[in-house]
Amino acid sequence: MEQITYGKKKIKFEIKRGRRKKTVALQIQPNSTVVVLSPYLLGKDRIKEILLKRAGWIVQKQEKIRKLIAEIPKKEFVSGESFPYIGKQYRLKVIRINHGKERLCKLMGGRFYVEISNKLSGKAISESVRRKLIEWYIEQATRKINERLKRYSKLIGKKPEKIIITKQGKRWGSCSHSGVLRFNWKIVMTPISMIDYVVVHELCHLIVKNHSEKFWNKIGSIIPDYKKKRHWLKENSFFLSELL
């Protein structure tokens, strides 16, 4: 891990190079590491110069993130807590069972229900509930994203070679050179209009690989208020990325 010195502070950073990148972008991670998204041939010394020029902003952003993390309620995965799905909050009910096979999480009657073995105790209880919730979210994300892809692929006239549902930090989706689309399963926590935006965004990358004016015009022809969607996701991505 590389680092620069700014006053008394050490700023750690890692470089991710892309052949399609034309400018440098900075991402501040929850652990305060700076990810530098850089053009492929940009030298390390030049990157350090850019970081030093932006160091004041980086330190302010790191402090803001630390405060946000401190304010996020830590989930204990117990009955009564709320979790989002398609933009709405649903309370959790944990059910202890003495016999029979444990069931996966289910959403029914406006509540999340998770059955776990009565033999579990301590941290094993919360870990089991968390695992079942994540499995459920991934299953729902797979179903919902495929559903939206089917709809918008017809409008755009492009289909992905493959889709992968995974966890991508604060990234909601990505498109590879080979036409593979990756989606963050946590997108299923957001309103359906946000899911639509992310799906359309990645599908449009099958036509236009960069974020040029042509790319945004293509998105705008399908989702006219895409700027509002981008802003909402940017404002809420940190909270959702830390939720589970």
PDB file of C-alpha atoms in Angstrom:
ATOM      1  CA  MET A   1       0.000   0.000   0.000  1.00  0.00           C
ATOM      2  CA  GLU A   2       1.422   3.382  -1.046  1.00  0.00           C
ATOM      3  CA  GLN A   3       1.140   6.522   1.084  1.00  0.00           C
ATOM      4  CA  ILE A   4       1.816  10.260   1.057  1.00  0.00           C
ATOM      5  CA  THR A   5       2.405  12.619   3.978  1.00  0.00           C
ATOM      6  CA  TYR A   6       0.187  15.653   4.522  1.00  0.00           C
ATOM      7  CA  GLY A   7       1.218  17.586   7.626  1.00  0.00           C
ATOM      8  CA  LYS A   8       1.174  15.033  10.420  1.00  0.00           C
ATOM      9  CA  LYS A   9      -1.177  12.706   8.576  1.00  0.00           C
ATOM     10  CA  LYS A  10      -0.368   9.671   6.452  1.00  0.00           C
ATOM     11  CA  ILE A  11      -2.729   9.134   3.539  1.00  0.00           C
ATOM     12  CA  LYS A  12      -2.721   5.556   2.267  1.00  0.00           C
ATOM     13  CA  PHE A  13      -3.730   4.925  -1.312  1.00  0.00           C
ATOM     14  CA  GLU A  14      -3.921   2.240  -3.959  1.00  0.00           C
ATOM     15  CA  ILE A  15      -3.934   2.710  -7.717  1.00  0.00           C
ATOM     16  CA  LYS A  16      -6.384   1.053 -10.081  1.00  0.00           C
ATOM     17  CA  ARG A  17      -5.520   1.674 -13.715  1.00  0.00           C
ATOM     18  CA  GLY A  18      -7.947   1.476 -16.612  1.00  0.00           C
ATOM     19  CA  ARG A  19      -7.295   1.654 -20.329  1.00  0.00           C
ATOM     20  CA  ARG A  20     -10.583   3.516 -20.796  1.00  0.00           C
ATOM     21  CA  LYS A  21      -9.828   6.083 -18.087  1.00  0.00           C
ATOM     22  CA  LYS A  22      -8.889   9.544 -19.356  1.00  0.00           C
ATOM     23  CA  THR A  23      -8.909  11.425 -16.058  1.00  0.00           C
ATOM     24  CA  VAL A  24      -8.051  10.676 -12.429  1.00  0.00           C
ATOM     25  CA  ALA A  25     -10.881   9.998  -9.972  1.00  0.00           C
ATOM     26  CA  LEU A  26     -10.554   9.509  -6.214  1.00  0.00           C
ATOM     27  CA  GLN A  27     -12.676   7.234  -4.037  1.00  0.00           C
ATOM     28  CA  ILE A  28     -12.457   7.284  -0.232  1.00  0.00           C
ATOM     29  CA  GLN A  29     -13.078   3.854   1.299  1.00  0.00           C
ATOM     30  CA  PRO A  30     -14.688   3.263   4.731  1.00  0.00           C
ATOM     31  CA  ASN A  31     -11.236   2.329   6.129  1.00  0.00           C
ATOM     32  CA  SER A  32      -9.937   5.760   4.938  1.00  0.00           C
ATOM     33  CA  THR A  33      -7.863   4.277   2.109  1.00  0.00           C
ATOM     34  CA  VAL A  34      -7.924   6.363  -1.078  1.00  0.00           C
ATOM     35  CA  VAL A  35      -8.527   4.425  -4.294  1.00  0.00           C
ATOM     36  CA  VAL A  36      -7.044   6.257  -7.281  1.00  0.00           C
ATOM     37  CA  LEU A  37      -8.791   5.418 -10.564  1.00  0.00           C
ATOM     38  CA  SER A  38      -6.098   6.355 -13.035  1.00  0.00           C
ATOM     39  CA  PRO A  39      -5.412   6.337 -16.785  1.00  0.00           C
ATOM     40  CA  TYR A  40      -3.309   3.306 -17.645  1.00  0.00           C
ATOM     41  CA  LEU A  41      -0.072   5.141 -18.493  1.00  0.00           C
ATOM     42  CA  LEU A  42      -0.138   7.879 -15.842  1.00  0.00           C
ATOM     43  CA  GLY A  43       3.045   7.739 -13.738  1.00  0.00           C
ATOM     44  CA  LYS A  44       3.074   7.199  -9.973  1.00  0.00           C
ATOM     45  CA  ASP A  45       4.901  10.488  -9.324  1.00  0.00           C
ATOM     46  CA  ARG A  46       2.186  12.399 -11.166  1.00  0.00           C
ATOM     47  CA  ILE A  47      -0.476  10.576  -9.169  1.00  0.00           C
ATOM     48  CA  LYS A  48       1.247  11.572  -5.920  1.00  0.00           C
ATOM     49  CA  GLU A  49       1.302  15.209  -7.077  1.00  0.00           C
ATOM     50  CA  ILE A  50      -2.443  15.065  -7.691  1.00  0.00           C
ATOM     51  CA  LEU A  51      -3.041  13.498  -4.269  1.00  0.00           C
ATOM     52  CA  LEU A  52      -0.985  16.192  -2.529  1.00  0.00           C
ATOM     53  CA  LYS A  53      -3.009  18.900  -4.280  1.00  0.00           C
ATOM     54  CA  ARG A  54      -6.230  17.220  -3.142  1.00  0.00           C
ATOM     55  CA  ALA A  55      -4.915  16.236   0.315  1.00  0.00           C
ATOM     56  CA  GLY A  56      -6.960  18.838   2.199  1.00  0.00           C
ATOM     57  CA  TRP A  57     -10.159  17.612   0.558  1.00  0.00           C
ATOM     58  CA  ILE A  58      -9.170  13.967   1.172  1.00  0.00           C
ATOM     59  CA  VAL A  59      -8.620  14.535   4.906  1.00  0.00           C
ATOM     60  CA  GLN A  60     -11.979  16.333   5.226  1.00  0.00           C
ATOM     61  CA  LYS A  61     -13.713  13.499   3.386  1.00  0.00           C
ATOM     62  CA  GLN A  62     -12.035  10.872   5.584  1.00  0.00           C
ATOM     63  CA  GLU A  63     -13.201  12.670   8.719  1.00  0.00           C
ATOM     64  CA  LYS A  64     -16.743  12.942   7.359  1.00  0.00           C
ATOM     65  CA  ILE A  65     -16.784   9.200   6.646  1.00  0.00           C
ATOM     66  CA  ARG A  66     -15.506   8.388  10.144  1.00  0.00           C
ATOM     67  CA  LYS A  67     -18.347  10.439  11.626  1.00  0.00           C
ATOM     68  CA  LEU A  68     -20.894   8.740   9.364  1.00  0.00           C
ATOM     69  CA  ILE A  69     -19.659   5.308  10.424  1.00  0.00           C
ATOM     70  CA  ALA A  70     -19.955   6.289  14.082  1.00  0.00           C
ATOM     71  CA  GLU A  71     -23.560   7.420  13.503  1.00  0.00           C
ATOM     72  CA  ILE A  72     -24.701   4.246  11.718  1.00  0.00           C
ATOM     73  CA  PRO A  73     -26.563   2.040  14.217  1.00  0.00           C
ATOM     74  CA  LYS A  74     -24.846  -1.322  14.512  1.00  0.00           C
ATOM     75  CA  LYS A  75     -27.227  -4.134  13.649  1.00  0.00           C
ATOM     76  CA  GLU A  76     -27.531  -6.903  16.224  1.00  0.00           C
ATOM     77  CA  PHE A  77     -29.855  -9.017  14.036  1.00  0.00           C
ATOM     78  CA  VAL A  78     -32.524  -9.369  16.680  1.00  0.00           C
ATOM     79  CA  SER A  79     -36.309  -9.157  16.543  1.00  0.00           C
ATOM     80  CA  GLY A  80     -37.573  -5.606  16.131  1.00  0.00           C
ATOM     81  CA  GLU A  81     -34.775  -4.303  13.936  1.00  0.00           C
ATOM     82  CA  SER A  82     -35.664  -3.009  10.464  1.00  0.00           C
ATOM     83  CA  PHE A  83     -34.115  -3.855   7.114  1.00  0.00           C
ATOM     84  CA  PRO A  84     -34.882  -2.312   3.690  1.00  0.00           C
ATOM     85  CA  TYR A  85     -36.254  -4.039   0.614  1.00  0.00           C
ATOM     86  CA  ILE A  86     -37.311  -2.215  -2.572  1.00  0.00           C
ATOM     87  CA  GLY A  87     -37.146   1.105  -0.734  1.00  0.00           C
ATOM     88  CA  LYS A  88     -39.312   0.128   2.252  1.00  0.00           C
ATOM     89  CA  GLN A  89     -38.387  -0.900   5.783  1.00  0.00           C
ATOM     90  CA  TYR A  90     -39.525  -4.225   7.231  1.00  0.00           C
ATOM     91  CA  ARG A  91     -39.145  -5.383  10.816  1.00  0.00           C
ATOM     92  CA  LEU A  92     -37.336  -8.596  11.628  1.00  0.00           C
ATOM     93  CA  LYS A  93     -38.789 -11.478  13.627  1.00  0.00           C
ATOM     94  CA  VAL A  94     -36.318 -14.157  14.730  1.00  0.00           C
ATOM     95  CA  ILE A  95     -37.942 -17.508  15.512  1.00  0.00           C
ATOM     96  CA  ARG A  96     -36.106 -20.169  17.529  1.00  0.00           C
ATOM     97  CA  ILE A  97     -37.005 -23.754  16.609  1.00  0.00           C
ATOM     98  CA  ASN A  98     -36.304 -26.923  18.582  1.00  0.00           C
ATOM     99  CA  HIS A  99     -36.497 -29.414  15.746  1.00  0.00           C
ATOM    100  CA  GLY A 100     -36.735 -29.689  12.003  1.00  0.00           C
ATOM    101  CA  LYS A 101     -34.678 -28.115   9.271  1.00  0.00           C
ATOM    102  CA  GLU A 102     -33.970 -24.389   9.535  1.00  0.00           C
ATOM    103  CA  ARG A 103     -35.671 -22.374   6.836  1.00  0.00           C
ATOM    104  CA  LEU A 104     -34.160 -19.520   4.929  1.00  0.00           C
ATOM    105  CA  CYS A 105     -35.336 -15.978   5.538  1.00  0.00           C
ATOM    106  CA  LYS A 106     -38.725 -15.031   4.117  1.00  0.00           C
ATOM    107  CA  LEU A 107     -40.706 -11.814   3.801  1.00  0.00           C
ATOM    108  CA  MET A 108     -44.355 -12.308   4.638  1.00  0.00           C
ATOM    109  CA  GLY A 109     -47.112 -10.033   5.858  1.00  0.00           C
ATOM    110  CA  GLY A 110     -44.823  -7.016   6.055  1.00  0.00           C
ATOM    111  CA  ARG A 111     -42.153  -8.747   8.172  1.00  0.00           C
ATOM    112  CA  PHE A 112     -38.892 -10.592   7.735  1.00  0.00           C
ATOM    113  CA  TYR A 113     -39.027 -14.013   9.392  1.00  0.00           C
ATOM    114  CA  VAL A 114     -35.863 -15.987  10.093  1.00  0.00           C
ATOM    115  CA  GLU A 115     -35.901 -19.392  11.757  1.00  0.00           C
ATOM    116  CA  ILE A 116     -32.766 -20.530  13.563  1.00  0.00           C
ATOM    117  CA  SER A 117     -31.883 -23.489  15.727  1.00  0.00           C
ATOM    118  CA  ASN A 118     -32.502 -23.259  19.452  1.00  0.00           C
ATOM    119  CA  LYS A 119     -29.090 -24.857  19.913  1.00  0.00           C
ATOM    120  CA  LEU A 120     -27.301 -21.680  18.818  1.00  0.00           C
ATOM    121  CA  SER A 121     -26.112 -19.160  21.383  1.00  0.00           C
ATOM    122  CA  GLY A 122     -24.108 -15.956  21.636  1.00  0.00           C
ATOM    123  CA  LYS A 123     -22.617 -14.553  18.446  1.00  0.00           C
ATOM    124  CA  ALA A 124     -23.657 -17.653  16.511  1.00  0.00           C
ATOM    125  CA  ILE A 125     -27.276 -16.428  16.669  1.00  0.00           C
ATOM    126  CA  SER A 126     -26.628 -13.039  15.057  1.00  0.00           C
ATOM    127  CA  GLU A 127     -24.207 -14.571  12.533  1.00  0.00           C
ATOM    128  CA  SER A 128     -26.823 -17.119  11.481  1.00  0.00           C
ATOM    129  CA  VAL A 129     -29.538 -14.464  11.104  1.00  0.00           C
ATOM    130  CA  ARG A 130     -27.197 -12.190   9.138  1.00  0.00           C
ATOM    131  CA  ARG A 131     -26.167 -15.033   6.825  1.00  0.00           C
ATOM    132  CA  LYS A 132     -29.775 -15.967   6.109  1.00  0.00           C
ATOM    133  CA  LEU A 133     -30.702 -12.347   5.395  1.00  0.00           C
ATOM    134  CA  ILE A 134     -27.815 -11.988   2.938  1.00  0.00           C
ATOM    135  CA  GLU A 135     -28.763 -15.238   1.185  1.00  0.00           C
ATOM    136  CA  TRP A 136     -32.315 -13.963   0.862  1.00  0.00           C
ATOM    137  CA  TYR A 137     -31.204 -10.571  -0.495  1.00  0.00           C
ATOM    138  CA  ILE A 138     -28.941 -12.224  -3.090  1.00  0.00           C
ATOM    139  CA  GLU A 139     -31.783 -14.477  -4.224  1.00  0.00           C
ATOM    140  CA  GLN A 140     -34.183 -11.537  -4.545  1.00  0.00           C
ATOM    141  CA  ALA A 141     -31.579  -9.370  -6.283  1.00  0.00           C
ATOM    142  CA  THR A 142     -30.962 -12.119  -8.844  1.00  0.00           C
ATOM    143  CA  ARG A 143     -34.671 -12.432  -9.551  1.00  0.00           C
ATOM    144  CA  LYS A 144     -35.387  -8.702  -9.649  1.00  0.00           C
ATOM    145  CA  ILE A 145     -32.362  -7.742 -11.762  1.00  0.00           C
ATOM    146  CA  ASN A 146     -33.085 -10.476 -14.309  1.00  0.00           C
ATOM    147  CA  GLU A 147     -36.657  -9.220 -14.489  1.00  0.00           C
ATOM    148  CA  ARG A 148     -35.549  -5.620 -15.169  1.00  0.00           C
ATOM    149  CA  LEU A 149     -32.834  -6.744 -17.601  1.00  0.00           C
ATOM    150  CA  LYS A 150     -35.412  -8.592 -19.664  1.00  0.00           C
ATOM    151  CA  ARG A 151     -37.515  -5.447 -19.912  1.00  0.00           C
ATOM    152  CA  TYR A 152     -34.750  -2.957 -20.710  1.00  0.00           C
ATOM    153  CA  SER A 153     -32.709  -5.231 -22.975  1.00  0.00           C
ATOM    154  CA  LYS A 154     -35.608  -5.094 -25.429  1.00  0.00           C
ATOM    155  CA  LEU A 155     -35.689  -1.282 -25.299  1.00  0.00           C
ATOM    156  CA  ILE A 156     -31.933  -0.893 -25.695  1.00  0.00           C
ATOM    157  CA  GLY A 157     -31.429  -3.750 -28.118  1.00  0.00           C
ATOM    158  CA  LYS A 158     -28.532  -5.319 -26.226  1.00  0.00           C
ATOM    159  CA  LYS A 159     -28.188  -8.344 -23.972  1.00  0.00           C
ATOM    160  CA  PRO A 160     -25.289  -9.097 -21.624  1.00  0.00           C
ATOM    161  CA  GLU A 161     -23.122 -12.152 -22.196  1.00  0.00           C
ATOM    162  CA  LYS A 162     -23.536 -13.002 -18.535  1.00  0.00           C
ATOM    163  CA  ILE A 163     -24.654 -11.395 -15.292  1.00  0.00           C
ATOM    164  CA  ILE A 164     -23.055 -11.811 -11.894  1.00  0.00           C
ATOM    165  CA  ILE A 165     -24.659 -10.789  -8.600  1.00  0.00           C
ATOM    166  CA  THR A 166     -21.992  -9.928  -6.074  1.00  0.00           C
ATOM    167  CA  LYS A 167     -20.922  -7.421  -3.429  1.00  0.00           C
ATOM    168  CA  GLN A 168     -19.015  -4.512  -4.956  1.00  0.00           C
ATOM    169  CA  GLY A 169     -18.402  -2.174  -2.042  1.00  0.00           C
ATOM    170  CA  LYS A 170     -20.033   1.131  -2.925  1.00  0.00           C
ATOM    171  CA  ARG A 171     -20.257   0.314  -6.643  1.00  0.00           C
ATOM    172  CA  TRP A 172     -23.734  -0.588  -7.842  1.00  0.00           C
ATOM    173  CA  GLY A 173     -22.733  -2.197 -11.102  1.00  0.00           C
ATOM    174  CA  SER A 174     -20.013  -2.657 -13.703  1.00  0.00           C
ATOM    175  CA  CYS A 175     -19.596  -3.773 -17.307  1.00  0.00           C
ATOM    176  CA  SER A 176     -16.588  -5.728 -18.572  1.00  0.00           C
ATOM    177  CA  HIS A 177     -15.035  -5.541 -22.044  1.00  0.00           C
ATOM    178  CA  SER A 178     -16.501  -8.975 -22.764  1.00  0.00           C
ATOM    179  CA  GLY A 179     -20.057  -7.849 -21.990  1.00  0.00           C
ATOM    180  CA  VAL A 180     -20.360  -9.350 -18.512  1.00  0.00           C
ATOM    181  CA  LEU A 181     -22.516  -7.224 -16.202  1.00  0.00           C
ATOM    182  CA  ARG A 182     -21.953  -7.285 -12.453  1.00  0.00           C
ATOM    183  CA  PHE A 183     -24.512  -5.965  -9.998  1.00  0.00           C
ATOM    184  CA  ASN A 184     -24.257  -5.282  -6.279  1.00  0.00           C
ATOM    185  CA  TRP A 185     -26.929  -7.359  -4.534  1.00  0.00           C
ATOM    186  CA  LYS A 186     -27.594  -4.457  -2.151  1.00  0.00           C
ATOM    187  CA  ILE A 187     -29.288  -2.566  -4.989  1.00  0.00           C
ATOM    188  CA  VAL A 188     -32.396  -4.605  -4.135  1.00  0.00           C
ATOM    189  CA  MET A 189     -32.634  -2.571  -0.911  1.00  0.00           C
ATOM    190  CA  THR A 190     -33.348   0.565  -2.939  1.00  0.00           C
ATOM    191  CA  PRO A 191     -36.558   1.721  -4.681  1.00  0.00           C
ATOM    192  CA  ILE A 192     -37.342  -0.015  -7.977  1.00  0.00           C
ATOM    193  CA  SER A 193     -36.576   3.178  -9.911  1.00  0.00           C
ATOM    194  CA  MET A 194     -32.976   3.001  -8.646  1.00  0.00           C
ATOM    195  CA  ILE A 195     -32.678  -0.625  -9.745  1.00  0.00           C
ATOM    196  CA  ASP A 196     -33.953   0.409 -13.174  1.00  0.00           C
ATOM    197  CA  TYR A 197     -31.364   3.179 -13.408  1.00  0.00           C
ATOM    198  CA  VAL A 198     -28.450   0.872 -12.525  1.00  0.00           C
ATOM    199  CA  VAL A 199     -29.658  -1.795 -14.975  1.00  0.00           C
ATOM    200  CA  VAL A 200     -30.050   0.760 -17.782  1.00  0.00           C
ATOM    201  CA  HIS A 201     -26.666   2.312 -16.934  1.00  0.00           C
ATOM    202  CA  GLU A 202     -24.835  -0.993 -17.332  1.00  0.00           C
ATOM    203  CA  LEU A 203     -26.809  -2.034 -20.416  1.00  0.00           C
ATOM    204  CA  CYS A 204     -25.879   1.264 -22.074  1.00  0.00           C
ATOM    205  CA  HIS A 205     -22.222   0.426 -21.467  1.00  0.00           C
ATOM    206  CA  LEU A 206     -22.700  -2.481 -23.873  1.00  0.00           C
ATOM    207  CA  ILE A 207     -23.174   0.212 -26.528  1.00  0.00           C
ATOM    208  CA  VAL A 208     -20.927   3.026 -25.248  1.00  0.00           C
ATOM    209  CA  LYS A 209     -17.996   1.887 -23.112  1.00  0.00           C
ATOM    210  CA  ASN A 210     -17.164   5.287 -21.618  1.00  0.00           C
ATOM    211  CA  HIS A 211     -19.091   8.042 -19.819  1.00  0.00           C
ATOM    212  CA  SER A 212     -19.195  10.381 -22.796  1.00  0.00           C
ATOM    213  CA  GLU A 213     -22.033  12.721 -23.741  1.00  0.00           C
ATOM    214  CA  LYS A 214     -23.296  10.025 -26.102  1.00  0.00           C
ATOM    215  CA  PHE A 215     -23.529   7.600 -23.173  1.00  0.00           C
ATOM    216  CA  TRP A 216     -25.517   9.961 -20.937  1.00  0.00           C
ATOM    217  CA  ASN A 217     -27.797  10.938 -23.831  1.00  0.00           C
ATOM    218  CA  LYS A 218     -28.577   7.256 -24.330  1.00  0.00           C
ATOM    219  CA  ILE A 219     -29.480   6.849 -20.656  1.00  0.00           C
ATOM    220  CA  GLY A 220     -31.492  10.079 -20.738  1.00  0.00           C
ATOM    221  CA  SER A 221     -33.576   8.787 -23.636  1.00  0.00           C
ATOM    222  CA  ILE A 222     -34.773   5.960 -21.372  1.00  0.00           C
ATOM    223  CA  ILE A 223     -34.591   7.542 -17.906  1.00  0.00           C
ATOM    224  CA  PRO A 224     -35.015  11.330 -18.319  1.00  0.00           C
ATOM    225  CA  ASP A 225     -34.405  12.082 -14.620  1.00  0.00           C
ATOM    226  CA  TYR A 226     -31.270   9.922 -14.374  1.00  0.00           C
ATOM    227  CA  LYS A 227     -29.357  12.761 -12.666  1.00  0.00           C
ATOM    228  CA  LYS A 228     -31.722  12.562  -9.688  1.00  0.00           C
ATOM    229  CA  LYS A 229     -31.193   8.799  -9.543  1.00  0.00           C
ATOM    230  CA  ARG A 230     -27.410   9.226  -9.610  1.00  0.00           C
ATOM    231  CA  HIS A 231     -27.591  11.783  -6.815  1.00  0.00           C
ATOM    232  CA  TRP A 232     -29.810   9.568  -4.645  1.00  0.00           C
ATOM    233  CA  LEU A 233     -27.507   6.575  -5.045  1.00  0.00           C
ATOM    234  CA  LYS A 234     -24.449   8.686  -4.297  1.00  0.00           C
ATOM    235  CA  GLU A 235     -26.055  10.069  -1.133  1.00  0.00           C
ATOM    236  CA  ASN A 236     -27.188   6.657   0.110  1.00  0.00           C
ATOM    237  CA  SER A 237     -24.432   4.335  -1.106  1.00  0.00           C
ATOM    238  CA  PHE A 238     -22.284   4.693   1.992  1.00  0.00           C
ATOM    239  CA  PHE A 239     -25.091   3.899   4.420  1.00  0.00           C
ATOM    240  CA  LEU A 240     -26.259   0.886   2.419  1.00  0.00           C
ATOM    241  CA  SER A 241     -22.719  -0.424   1.913  1.00  0.00           C
ATOM    242  CA  GLU A 242     -22.261  -0.556   5.693  1.00  0.00           C
ATOM    243  CA  LEU A 243     -25.681  -2.003   6.514  1.00  0.00           C
ATOM    244  CA  LEU A 244     -24.926  -5.741   6.243  1.00  0.00           C
TER     245      LEU A 244
END
